[in-house]
């Protein structure tokens, strides 16, 4: 097994930067790089769990009641995804992260839905990469687990785009997000 890293800072930042370049280009990764990438995915699943739990309770307005209920359902699905991704990390000999990505919030329901949609877009894009990377490593069963997660993430993406009155974004044409929102703060 790899040494436990939990909340300790990474030792090889330059390797991590090069790994990020490889995964964005869809190139083959090593098993250790795949562990690190899956840990990023796991941190994003933790983020989604927190966001869906919080947003389901604080989104107000009659027009948002249906999506608030969907958020409760999504929170449970994201927890299941986190468990699956943790098992895959363990299978590869890694230790699942205990760190979450920051959760954005706002007083405005539409902003919260936008944050969710942005996060789901990133998640869909990353899981598509992970499926390809698993297959290049010959880890076909892992790729199938990730495909199942990907199907649900795309459903979340559809729900959020519909709630915002938008078409579902084509994430294959999108860059990584870096957009700022005026009235946001991170929950720590």
Protein backbone atom coordinates (compact mmCIF):
# COMPACT_ATOMS: atom_id res chain seq x y z
CA UNK A 1 0.00 0.00 0.00
CA UNK A 2 1.04 3.59 -0.60
CA UNK A 3 1.86 5.66 2.49
CA UNK A 4 -1.07 7.48 4.05
CA UNK A 5 -1.27 11.11 2.98
CA UNK A 6 -4.60 12.20 4.49
CA UNK A 7 -4.30 15.96 5.05
CA UNK A 8 -0.55 16.25 4.60
CA UNK A 9 0.71 18.39 1.69
CA UNK A 10 1.87 16.58 -1.44
CA UNK A 11 5.61 15.92 -1.66
CA UNK A 12 5.92 15.96 -5.45
CA UNK A 13 4.12 19.04 -6.74
CA UNK A 14 5.97 19.06 -10.05
CA UNK A 15 4.91 15.45 -10.66
CA UNK A 16 1.31 16.45 -9.86
CA UNK A 17 1.50 19.32 -12.37
CA UNK A 18 2.80 16.99 -15.07
CA UNK A 19 0.11 14.44 -14.17
CA UNK A 20 -2.58 17.11 -14.60
CA UNK A 21 -1.24 17.84 -18.10
CA UNK A 22 -1.34 14.11 -18.98
CA UNK A 23 -4.89 13.61 -17.74
CA UNK A 24 -6.20 16.70 -19.55
CA UNK A 25 -4.80 15.44 -22.83
CA UNK A 26 -6.42 12.04 -22.32
CA UNK A 27 -2.98 10.40 -22.24
CA UNK A 28 -2.11 7.23 -20.43
CA UNK A 29 -1.44 7.56 -16.73
CA UNK A 30 0.30 5.29 -14.25
CA UNK A 31 -1.59 3.50 -11.50
CA UNK A 32 -0.18 5.98 -8.96
CA UNK A 33 -1.34 8.91 -11.09
CA UNK A 34 -4.76 7.28 -11.40
CA UNK A 35 -4.94 7.04 -7.60
CA UNK A 36 -4.19 10.76 -7.34
CA UNK A 37 -6.77 11.61 -10.00
CA UNK A 38 -9.40 9.43 -8.34
CA UNK A 39 -8.65 11.21 -5.06
CA UNK A 40 -9.38 14.51 -6.82
CA UNK A 41 -12.65 12.97 -7.98
CA UNK A 42 -13.37 11.80 -4.44
CA UNK A 43 -12.77 15.33 -3.10
CA UNK A 44 -15.25 16.57 -5.72
CA UNK A 45 -17.80 13.95 -4.57
CA UNK A 46 -17.41 15.18 -0.97
CA UNK A 47 -17.96 18.72 -2.27
CA UNK A 48 -21.13 17.61 -4.06
CA UNK A 49 -22.50 15.85 -0.96
CA UNK A 50 -22.06 18.99 1.14
CA UNK A 51 -23.42 21.31 -1.55
CA UNK A 52 -26.50 19.18 -2.21
CA UNK A 53 -27.27 18.82 1.50
CA UNK A 54 -26.90 22.55 2.16
CA UNK A 55 -28.61 23.75 -1.02
CA UNK A 56 -31.56 21.37 -0.55
CA UNK A 57 -32.30 23.11 2.74
CA UNK A 58 -31.58 26.76 1.93
CA UNK A 59 -32.99 27.13 -1.59
CA UNK A 60 -36.23 29.08 -1.18
CA UNK A 61 -39.12 29.83 -3.49
CA UNK A 62 -41.99 27.85 -4.94
CA UNK A 63 -40.23 27.56 -8.31
CA UNK A 64 -37.30 25.74 -6.63
CA UNK A 65 -39.16 23.21 -4.46
CA UNK A 66 -38.86 20.40 -7.00
CA UNK A 67 -35.13 20.91 -7.50
CA UNK A 68 -34.64 21.18 -3.71
CA UNK A 69 -36.13 17.68 -3.37
CA UNK A 70 -33.90 16.47 -6.23
CA UNK A 71 -30.91 17.87 -4.34
CA UNK A 72 -31.77 15.65 -1.36
CA UNK A 73 -31.81 12.63 -3.68
CA UNK A 74 -28.58 13.74 -5.37
CA UNK A 75 -26.82 13.99 -1.99
CA UNK A 76 -27.44 10.29 -1.38
CA UNK A 77 -26.27 9.38 -4.89
CA UNK A 78 -23.08 11.41 -4.42
CA UNK A 79 -22.39 9.56 -1.16
CA UNK A 80 -22.69 6.28 -3.04
CA UNK A 81 -20.27 7.62 -5.68
CA UNK A 82 -17.80 8.55 -2.93
CA UNK A 83 -17.97 5.01 -1.54
CA UNK A 84 -17.38 3.48 -4.98
CA UNK A 85 -14.46 5.81 -5.78
CA UNK A 86 -12.95 5.08 -2.34
CA UNK A 87 -13.11 1.34 -3.08
CA UNK A 88 -11.40 1.87 -6.43
CA UNK A 89 -8.62 3.88 -4.78
CA UNK A 90 -8.16 1.14 -2.18
CA UNK A 91 -8.15 -1.53 -4.92
CA UNK A 92 -5.28 0.33 -6.61
CA UNK A 93 -3.34 0.39 -3.32
CA UNK A 94 -4.02 4.02 -2.41
CA UNK A 95 -5.58 5.76 0.54
CA UNK A 96 -8.81 7.70 -0.03
CA UNK A 97 -8.47 11.42 0.65
CA UNK A 98 -10.20 13.08 3.57
CA UNK A 99 -10.13 16.53 1.94
CA UNK A 100 -13.03 18.16 0.13
CA UNK A 101 -12.97 20.78 -2.59
CA UNK A 102 -14.44 24.11 -1.42
CA UNK A 103 -18.22 24.52 -1.53
CA UNK A 104 -19.57 27.79 -2.90
CA UNK A 105 -22.79 29.27 -1.60
CA UNK A 106 -24.90 32.34 -2.17
CA UNK A 107 -28.08 33.98 -0.95
CA UNK A 108 -29.50 33.54 -4.47
CA UNK A 109 -31.02 30.19 -5.47
CA UNK A 110 -30.04 30.66 -9.11
CA UNK A 111 -26.38 31.17 -8.13
CA UNK A 112 -26.41 27.93 -6.11
CA UNK A 113 -27.86 26.04 -9.07
CA UNK A 114 -25.18 27.59 -11.30
CA UNK A 115 -22.44 26.48 -8.88
CA UNK A 116 -23.90 22.96 -8.94
CA UNK A 117 -24.09 22.88 -12.73
CA UNK A 118 -20.50 24.11 -13.03
CA UNK A 119 -19.37 21.38 -10.63
CA UNK A 120 -21.36 18.69 -12.44
CA UNK A 121 -19.84 19.82 -15.75
CA UNK A 122 -16.36 19.37 -14.27
CA UNK A 123 -17.34 16.02 -12.80
CA UNK A 124 -18.73 14.68 -16.08
CA UNK A 125 -15.64 15.83 -17.98
CA UNK A 126 -13.30 14.26 -15.39
CA UNK A 127 -15.15 10.92 -15.23
CA UNK A 128 -15.08 10.66 -19.01
CA UNK A 129 -11.29 11.03 -18.78
CA UNK A 130 -11.10 8.52 -15.95
CA UNK A 131 -13.00 5.90 -18.00
CA UNK A 132 -10.48 6.30 -20.84
CA UNK A 133 -7.55 6.19 -18.44
CA UNK A 134 -8.82 3.02 -16.74
CA UNK A 135 -9.28 1.32 -20.10
CA UNK A 136 -5.76 2.29 -21.21
CA UNK A 137 -4.47 0.61 -18.02
CA UNK A 138 -6.58 -2.48 -18.74
CA UNK A 139 -8.79 -1.78 -15.72
CA UNK A 140 -12.06 -2.49 -17.55
CA UNK A 141 -14.12 -3.30 -14.45
CA UNK A 142 -13.07 0.02 -12.89
CA UNK A 143 -14.10 1.79 -16.10
CA UNK A 144 -17.54 0.15 -15.83
CA UNK A 145 -17.98 1.36 -12.24
CA UNK A 146 -17.07 4.87 -13.37
CA UNK A 147 -19.49 4.65 -16.32
CA UNK A 148 -22.32 3.93 -13.87
CA UNK A 149 -21.34 6.99 -11.83
CA UNK A 150 -21.05 9.02 -15.03
CA UNK A 151 -24.63 8.14 -16.01
CA UNK A 152 -25.96 9.53 -12.73
CA UNK A 153 -23.75 12.62 -12.94
CA UNK A 154 -25.13 13.35 -16.40
CA UNK A 155 -28.66 13.01 -14.99
CA UNK A 156 -27.74 15.58 -12.32
CA UNK A 157 -26.39 17.81 -15.07
CA UNK A 158 -29.70 17.54 -16.97
CA UNK A 159 -31.74 18.28 -13.81
CA UNK A 160 -29.71 21.39 -13.06
CA UNK A 161 -29.67 22.72 -16.63
CA UNK A 162 -33.45 22.19 -16.82
CA UNK A 163 -33.97 24.02 -13.51
CA UNK A 164 -31.96 26.92 -14.91
CA UNK A 165 -33.93 26.85 -18.18
CA UNK A 166 -30.82 26.02 -20.22
CA UNK A 167 -29.61 23.40 -22.63
CA UNK A 168 -27.27 20.80 -21.16
CA UNK A 169 -23.72 22.08 -21.74
CA UNK A 170 -21.41 20.17 -24.09
CA UNK A 171 -18.56 19.61 -21.64
CA UNK A 172 -16.30 18.21 -24.35
CA UNK A 173 -15.99 21.78 -25.67
CA UNK A 174 -15.55 23.43 -22.27
CA UNK A 175 -12.31 24.31 -20.53
CA UNK A 176 -11.82 23.78 -16.80
CA UNK A 177 -13.89 26.27 -14.91
CA UNK A 178 -12.30 29.28 -13.35
CA UNK A 179 -15.25 31.59 -13.35
CA UNK A 180 -15.86 33.79 -10.35
CA UNK A 181 -19.23 34.70 -8.93
CA UNK A 182 -19.74 38.00 -7.16
CA UNK A 183 -21.73 36.81 -4.16
CA UNK A 184 -20.03 33.59 -3.19
CA UNK A 185 -18.10 32.34 -0.23
CA UNK A 186 -16.52 29.04 0.62
CA UNK A 187 -17.82 26.83 3.42
CA UNK A 188 -14.91 25.33 5.36
